[in-house]
Amino acid sequence: MRHGLIPTVEDYLGRRARVYGGERAVLADVIPPGSDGAERLAELASLATTAGVHVLATSLQHRPRPHPGTYVGRGKAEEIRDQARDLGADTVILGSEVSPAQARNLEETTGLKVVDRSQLILDIFAQRAGTKEAALAVELAQLEYLLPRLRGWGQALTNPGAGIGTSGPGETRLEQGRRAIRRRIQSIRSALRKVSQDRIVQQARRRRVGPPEIAIVGYTNSGKSTLFNRLTGCNALVEDKLFATLDTRVRRIALSGRDALLADTVGFIRDLPHQLIPAFQATLGAVGDAAALLLVLDGTDPAVDEHLRVVREVVAAIVGPDSAPPPVLHVLNKLDLVVTPEQEARLAALQAETVPCVALSARTGRNMSTLEAALASLVVSRTSPAAPSVP
Ligand SMILES: Nc1nc2c(ncn2[C@@H]2O[C@H](COP(=O)(O)OP(=O)(O)OP(=O)(O)O)[C@@H](O)[C@H]2O)c(=O)[nH]1
Ligand SMILES: [Mg+2]
């Protein structure tokens, strides 16, 4: 046990408790007949790569719904087992969250470490959390995800040395382990309350006395940090990976001669594991009170409509039902990649759906001045109603 007497989930689940990076994996997804799973699989592959996993093969099964026992059907599970043996894979990564029983059964059928999409996302966040608050919030989410799975997977352990979760005395140790993990959850919760209170006080003060704040929000990898760097002349981490940015960062900028604060935030994704939503709220508190939101979309992504839906949903959840959301300026980014007539037509359709919007390239800087003007008028009109309107 790593932390003295406190057992970790690894003590109970072994290496299946986490995605560590370096796994050799087959990806498997189940989708309804007639639908095209290519985009889902591509996103799952970028999540896996972001976590440091080697993706060796992908496997798509069309079924009206996932198999209740093993997620993919029995035959498919055996096919994956054989494929994994041929390729030297040790892990199968599933395109949806599965029940503890499904994970256990699939593990028994294939002999592979089974990881679902929720666990993959949680582990990416854990690998990337940079501040103490983010690390605590993510550890909490991981423990809440793993706690109900201890028994299910513990029973499937084939290594007799692990000896956890078998009947008899093992059951008692499992119970002890659960209690210890619940205590850890309690202590993280109270540590988080303290850290977040400090932050809330600071943020409230900044908002009372400080310049208006603009928050950049959007799907992961849409180009938020690139745009943030353009607008601030800063060097925030830009990466062609999902969730490059985990903590909100804030910088001062000038908008038509007035000060404003610009916040870069963590990216969103569909079907975010629900345990992570409080962690998002910790870093996204600024979104609800912002003077304006810059909603960034990758205008070239075939799944952009889905991204827009997800981002609007998450923003609505953060703002809550009782407050009015901040005004939104949409940014259709990566204009430099729009070259074919089909791409142009899609961008035009998207422009009609996202009023007001500016199509630009954060990478090349094209149309940045249009954005700054649009943003200035949005923020200035909202924050200083008494000021004379400046042309
Ligand atoms: N071609 C092109 N690529 C861009 C543009 N803006 C961003 N990118 C690329 O898109 C990728 C993601 O950019 P980021 O700025 O890290 O995206 P993000 O939205 O901050 O991503 P997360 O922090 O992971 O949510 C990087 O490889 C960028 O270089 C653009 O205008 N044109
Ligand atoms: Mg970023």
PDB file of N, CA and C and ligand atoms in Angstrom, residues 128 216 218-229 236-246 264-268 296 298 333-337 360-365, ligand 1:
ATOM      1  N   ARG A 128      -3.495  15.043 -16.157  1.00  0.00           N
ATOM      2  CA  ARG A 128      -3.222  16.405 -16.589  1.00  0.00           C
ATOM      3  C   ARG A 128      -3.519  17.472 -15.549  1.00  0.00           C
ATOM      4  N   ILE A 216     -13.778  32.109 -22.544  1.00  0.00           N
ATOM      5  CA  ILE A 216     -13.740  31.336 -23.788  1.00  0.00           C
ATOM      6  C   ILE A 216     -14.197  29.916 -23.464  1.00  0.00           C
ATOM      7  N   GLY A 218     -15.842  26.038 -25.189  1.00  0.00           N
ATOM      8  CA  GLY A 218     -16.003  25.279 -26.421  1.00  0.00           C
ATOM      9  C   GLY A 218     -15.604  23.836 -26.253  1.00  0.00           C
ATOM     10  N   TYR A 219     -15.874  23.069 -27.294  1.00  0.00           N
ATOM     11  CA  TYR A 219     -15.523  21.653 -27.292  1.00  0.00           C
ATOM     12  C   TYR A 219     -14.006  21.524 -27.227  1.00  0.00           C
ATOM     13  N   THR A 220     -13.541  20.405 -26.696  1.00  0.00           N
ATOM     14  CA  THR A 220     -12.101  20.212 -26.593  1.00  0.00           C
ATOM     15  C   THR A 220     -11.460  20.175 -27.989  1.00  0.00           C
ATOM     16  N   ASN A 221     -10.294  20.792 -28.093  1.00  0.00           N
ATOM     17  CA  ASN A 221      -9.520  20.828 -29.347  1.00  0.00           C
ATOM     18  C   ASN A 221     -10.086  21.776 -30.414  1.00  0.00           C
ATOM     19  N   SER A 222     -11.011  22.671 -30.016  1.00  0.00           N
ATOM     20  CA  SER A 222     -11.590  23.576 -31.012  1.00  0.00           C
ATOM     21  C   SER A 222     -10.673  24.762 -31.300  1.00  0.00           C
ATOM     22  N   GLY A 223      -9.681  25.001 -30.409  1.00  0.00           N
ATOM     23  CA  GLY A 223      -8.753  26.110 -30.639  1.00  0.00           C
ATOM     24  C   GLY A 223      -8.881  27.237 -29.631  1.00  0.00           C
ATOM     25  N   LYS A 224      -9.455  26.956 -28.462  1.00  0.00           N
ATOM     26  CA  LYS A 224      -9.661  27.992 -27.436  1.00  0.00           C
ATOM     27  C   LYS A 224      -8.342  28.602 -26.967  1.00  0.00           C
ATOM     28  N   SER A 225      -7.354  27.742 -26.679  1.00  0.00           N
ATOM     29  CA  SER A 225      -6.094  28.275 -26.163  1.00  0.00           C
ATOM     30  C   SER A 225      -5.333  29.039 -27.246  1.00  0.00           C
ATOM     31  N   THR A 226      -5.438  28.591 -28.485  1.00  0.00           N
ATOM     32  CA  THR A 226      -4.800  29.317 -29.587  1.00  0.00           C
ATOM     33  C   THR A 226      -5.405  30.715 -29.697  1.00  0.00           C
ATOM     34  N   LEU A 227      -6.742  30.789 -29.580  1.00  0.00           N
ATOM     35  CA  LEU A 227      -7.417  32.087 -29.639  1.00  0.00           C
ATOM     36  C   LEU A 227      -7.040  32.945 -28.434  1.00  0.00           C
ATOM     37  N   PHE A 228      -6.977  32.320 -27.268  1.00  0.00           N
ATOM     38  CA  PHE A 228      -6.577  33.018 -26.042  1.00  0.00           C
ATOM     39  C   PHE A 228      -5.187  33.629 -26.239  1.00  0.00           C
ATOM     40  N   ASN A 229      -4.258  32.843 -26.790  1.00  0.00           N
ATOM     41  CA  ASN A 229      -2.894  33.342 -27.013  1.00  0.00           C
ATOM     42  C   ASN A 229      -2.887  34.508 -27.998  1.00  0.00           C
ATOM     43  N   ALA A 236      -0.208  30.197 -23.667  1.00  0.00           N
ATOM     44  CA  ALA A 236      -0.898  29.064 -23.032  1.00  0.00           C
ATOM     45  C   ALA A 236      -0.627  27.794 -23.829  1.00  0.00           C
ATOM     46  N   LEU A 237      -0.673  26.681 -23.147  1.00  0.00           N
ATOM     47  CA  LEU A 237      -0.395  25.392 -23.779  1.00  0.00           C
ATOM     48  C   LEU A 237      -1.390  25.104 -24.900  1.00  0.00           C
ATOM     49  N   VAL A 238      -0.864  24.904 -26.104  1.00  0.00           N
ATOM     50  CA  VAL A 238      -1.686  24.516 -27.236  1.00  0.00           C
ATOM     51  C   VAL A 238      -1.214  23.147 -27.675  1.00  0.00           C
ATOM     52  N   GLU A 239      -2.138  22.211 -27.795  1.00  0.00           N
ATOM     53  CA  GLU A 239      -1.720  20.866 -28.181  1.00  0.00           C
ATOM     54  C   GLU A 239      -2.803  20.238 -29.014  1.00  0.00           C
ATOM     55  N   ASP A 240      -2.400  19.391 -29.935  1.00  0.00           N
ATOM     56  CA  ASP A 240      -3.386  18.664 -30.709  1.00  0.00           C
ATOM     57  C   ASP A 240      -3.802  17.422 -29.928  1.00  0.00           C
ATOM     58  N   LYS A 241      -4.269  17.659 -28.736  1.00  0.00           N
ATOM     59  CA  LYS A 241      -4.708  16.577 -27.865  1.00  0.00           C
ATOM     60  C   LYS A 241      -5.994  17.052 -27.215  1.00  0.00           C
ATOM     61  N   LEU A 242      -6.772  16.101 -26.675  1.00  0.00           N
ATOM     62  CA  LEU A 242      -7.982  16.507 -25.981  1.00  0.00           C
ATOM     63  C   LEU A 242      -7.617  16.935 -24.567  1.00  0.00           C
ATOM     64  N   PHE A 243      -8.299  17.934 -24.069  1.00  0.00           N
ATOM     65  CA  PHE A 243      -8.097  18.418 -22.696  1.00  0.00           C
ATOM     66  C   PHE A 243      -6.671  18.896 -22.436  1.00  0.00           C
ATOM     67  N   ALA A 244      -6.106  19.639 -23.388  1.00  0.00           N
ATOM     68  CA  ALA A 244      -4.778  20.217 -23.150  1.00  0.00           C
ATOM     69  C   ALA A 244      -4.857  21.198 -21.985  1.00  0.00           C
ATOM     70  N   THR A 245      -5.957  21.947 -21.916  1.00  0.00           N
ATOM     71  CA  THR A 245      -6.128  22.925 -20.846  1.00  0.00           C
ATOM     72  C   THR A 245      -7.038  22.346 -19.773  1.00  0.00           C
ATOM     73  N   LEU A 246      -6.575  22.305 -18.535  1.00  0.00           N
ATOM     74  CA  LEU A 246      -7.441  21.788 -17.479  1.00  0.00           C
ATOM     75  C   LEU A 246      -7.860  22.849 -16.483  1.00  0.00           C
ATOM     76  N   ASP A 264      -9.375  31.483 -20.312  1.00  0.00           N
ATOM     77  CA  ASP A 264      -9.322  30.263 -21.127  1.00  0.00           C
ATOM     78  C   ASP A 264      -9.802  29.132 -20.229  1.00  0.00           C
ATOM     79  N   THR A 265     -10.571  28.194 -20.747  1.00  0.00           N
ATOM     80  CA  THR A 265     -11.135  27.161 -19.866  1.00  0.00           C
ATOM     81  C   THR A 265     -10.930  25.771 -20.446  1.00  0.00           C
ATOM     82  N   VAL A 266     -11.250  24.789 -19.620  1.00  0.00           N
ATOM     83  CA  VAL A 266     -11.194  23.385 -20.029  1.00  0.00           C
ATOM     84  C   VAL A 266     -12.233  23.137 -21.132  1.00  0.00           C
ATOM     85  N   GLY A 267     -11.905  22.239 -22.062  1.00  0.00           N
ATOM     86  CA  GLY A 267     -12.839  21.939 -23.145  1.00  0.00           C
ATOM     87  C   GLY A 267     -13.942  20.999 -22.694  1.00  0.00           C
ATOM     88  N   PHE A 268     -15.053  21.000 -23.418  1.00  0.00           N
ATOM     89  CA  PHE A 268     -16.165  20.114 -23.110  1.00  0.00           C
ATOM     90  C   PHE A 268     -16.120  18.895 -24.019  1.00  0.00           C
ATOM     91  N   VAL A 296     -16.232  28.920 -28.925  1.00  0.00           N
ATOM     92  CA  VAL A 296     -15.368  28.558 -30.050  1.00  0.00           C
ATOM     93  C   VAL A 296     -15.756  27.199 -30.615  1.00  0.00           C
ATOM     94  N   ASP A 298     -14.779  24.396 -33.877  1.00  0.00           N
ATOM     95  CA  ASP A 298     -13.919  24.039 -34.999  1.00  0.00           C
ATOM     96  C   ASP A 298     -14.831  23.951 -36.222  1.00  0.00           C
ATOM     97  N   ASN A 333     -13.875  28.687 -35.897  1.00  0.00           N
ATOM     98  CA  ASN A 333     -12.415  28.716 -36.001  1.00  0.00           C
ATOM     99  C   ASN A 333     -11.901  27.774 -37.101  1.00  0.00           C
ATOM    100  N   LYS A 334     -10.637  27.896 -37.393  1.00  0.00           N
ATOM    101  CA  LYS A 334      -9.902  27.071 -38.365  1.00  0.00           C
ATOM    102  C   LYS A 334     -10.346  27.379 -39.798  1.00  0.00           C
ATOM    103  N   LEU A 335     -10.680  28.652 -40.020  1.00  0.00           N
ATOM    104  CA  LEU A 335     -11.096  29.104 -41.348  1.00  0.00           C
ATOM    105  C   LEU A 335     -10.024  28.799 -42.389  1.00  0.00           C
ATOM    106  N   ASP A 336      -8.759  28.787 -41.963  1.00  0.00           N
ATOM    107  CA  ASP A 336      -7.673  28.486 -42.925  1.00  0.00           C
ATOM    108  C   ASP A 336      -7.798  27.087 -43.519  1.00  0.00           C
ATOM    109  N   LEU A 337      -8.541  26.195 -42.842  1.00  0.00           N
ATOM    110  CA  LEU A 337      -8.680  24.822 -43.348  1.00  0.00           C
ATOM    111  C   LEU A 337      -9.928  24.653 -44.225  1.00  0.00           C
ATOM    112  N   LEU A 360     -13.078  32.833 -38.341  1.00  0.00           N
ATOM    113  CA  LEU A 360     -11.693  33.324 -38.316  1.00  0.00           C
ATOM    114  C   LEU A 360     -10.707  32.169 -38.226  1.00  0.00           C
ATOM    115  N   SER A 361      -9.442  32.518 -38.281  1.00  0.00           N
ATOM    116  CA  SER A 361      -8.405  31.524 -38.010  1.00  0.00           C
ATOM    117  C   SER A 361      -7.540  32.034 -36.875  1.00  0.00           C
ATOM    118  N   ALA A 362      -7.626  31.354 -35.744  1.00  0.00           N
ATOM    119  CA  ALA A 362      -6.789  31.749 -34.612  1.00  0.00           C
ATOM    120  C   ALA A 362      -5.331  31.470 -34.937  1.00  0.00           C
ATOM    121  N   ARG A 363      -5.092  30.485 -35.802  1.00  0.00           N
ATOM    122  CA  ARG A 363      -3.710  30.146 -36.142  1.00  0.00           C
ATOM    123  C   ARG A 363      -3.060  31.222 -37.004  1.00  0.00           C
ATOM    124  N   THR A 364      -3.764  31.658 -38.058  1.00  0.00           N
ATOM    125  CA  THR A 364      -3.140  32.649 -38.955  1.00  0.00           C
ATOM    126  C   THR A 364      -3.451  34.078 -38.543  1.00  0.00           C
ATOM    127  N   GLY A 365      -4.465  34.264 -37.731  1.00  0.00           N
ATOM    128  CA  GLY A 365      -4.838  35.613 -37.318  1.00  0.00           C
ATOM    129  C   GLY A 365      -5.870  36.268 -38.230  1.00  0.00           C
TER     130      GLY A 365
HETATM  131  N1  LIG B   1      -5.448  24.933 -38.871  1.00  0.00           N
HETATM  132  C1  LIG B   1      -5.760  25.488 -37.710  1.00  0.00           C
HETATM  133  N2  LIG B   1      -5.487  24.838 -36.575  1.00  0.00           N
HETATM  134  C2  LIG B   1      -5.801  25.440 -35.406  1.00  0.00           C
HETATM  135  C3  LIG B   1      -6.423  26.721 -35.352  1.00  0.00           C
HETATM  136  N3  LIG B   1      -6.628  27.038 -34.058  1.00  0.00           N
HETATM  137  C4  LIG B   1      -6.143  25.985 -33.334  1.00  0.00           C
HETATM  138  N4  LIG B   1      -5.647  25.034 -34.136  1.00  0.00           N
HETATM  139  C5  LIG B   1      -5.034  23.754 -33.746  1.00  0.00           C
HETATM  140  O1  LIG B   1      -6.005  22.955 -33.074  1.00  0.00           O
HETATM  141  C6  LIG B   1      -5.388  22.192 -32.024  1.00  0.00           C
HETATM  142  C7  LIG B   1      -6.062  22.480 -30.689  1.00  0.00           C
HETATM  143  O2  LIG B   1      -5.817  23.811 -30.326  1.00  0.00           O
HETATM  144  P1  LIG B   1      -5.943  24.335 -28.815  1.00  0.00           P
HETATM  145  O3  LIG B   1      -5.835  25.824 -28.887  1.00  0.00           O
HETATM  146  O4  LIG B   1      -5.033  23.587 -27.910  1.00  0.00           O
HETATM  147  O5  LIG B   1      -7.437  23.880 -28.530  1.00  0.00           O
HETATM  148  P2  LIG B   1      -8.252  23.980 -27.158  1.00  0.00           P
HETATM  149  O6  LIG B   1      -9.673  24.257 -27.553  1.00  0.00           O
HETATM  150  O7  LIG B   1      -7.602  24.925 -26.225  1.00  0.00           O
HETATM  151  O8  LIG B   1      -8.133  22.479 -26.652  1.00  0.00           O
HETATM  152  P3  LIG B   1      -8.291  21.892 -25.142  1.00  0.00           P
HETATM  153  O9  LIG B   1      -7.563  22.779 -24.194  1.00  0.00           O
HETATM  154  O10 LIG B   1      -7.680  20.561 -25.325  1.00  0.00           O
HETATM  155  O11 LIG B   1      -9.777  21.827 -24.889  1.00  0.00           O
HETATM  156  C8  LIG B   1      -3.904  22.587 -32.039  1.00  0.00           C
HETATM  157  O12 LIG B   1      -3.206  21.638 -32.803  1.00  0.00           O
HETATM  158  C9  LIG B   1      -3.920  23.953 -32.722  1.00  0.00           C
HETATM  159  O13 LIG B   1      -2.690  24.246 -33.353  1.00  0.00           O
HETATM  160  C10 LIG B   1      -6.703  27.388 -36.603  1.00  0.00           C
HETATM  161  O14 LIG B   1      -7.224  28.504 -36.674  1.00  0.00           O
HETATM  162  N5  LIG B   1      -6.344  26.725 -37.734  1.00  0.00           N
END
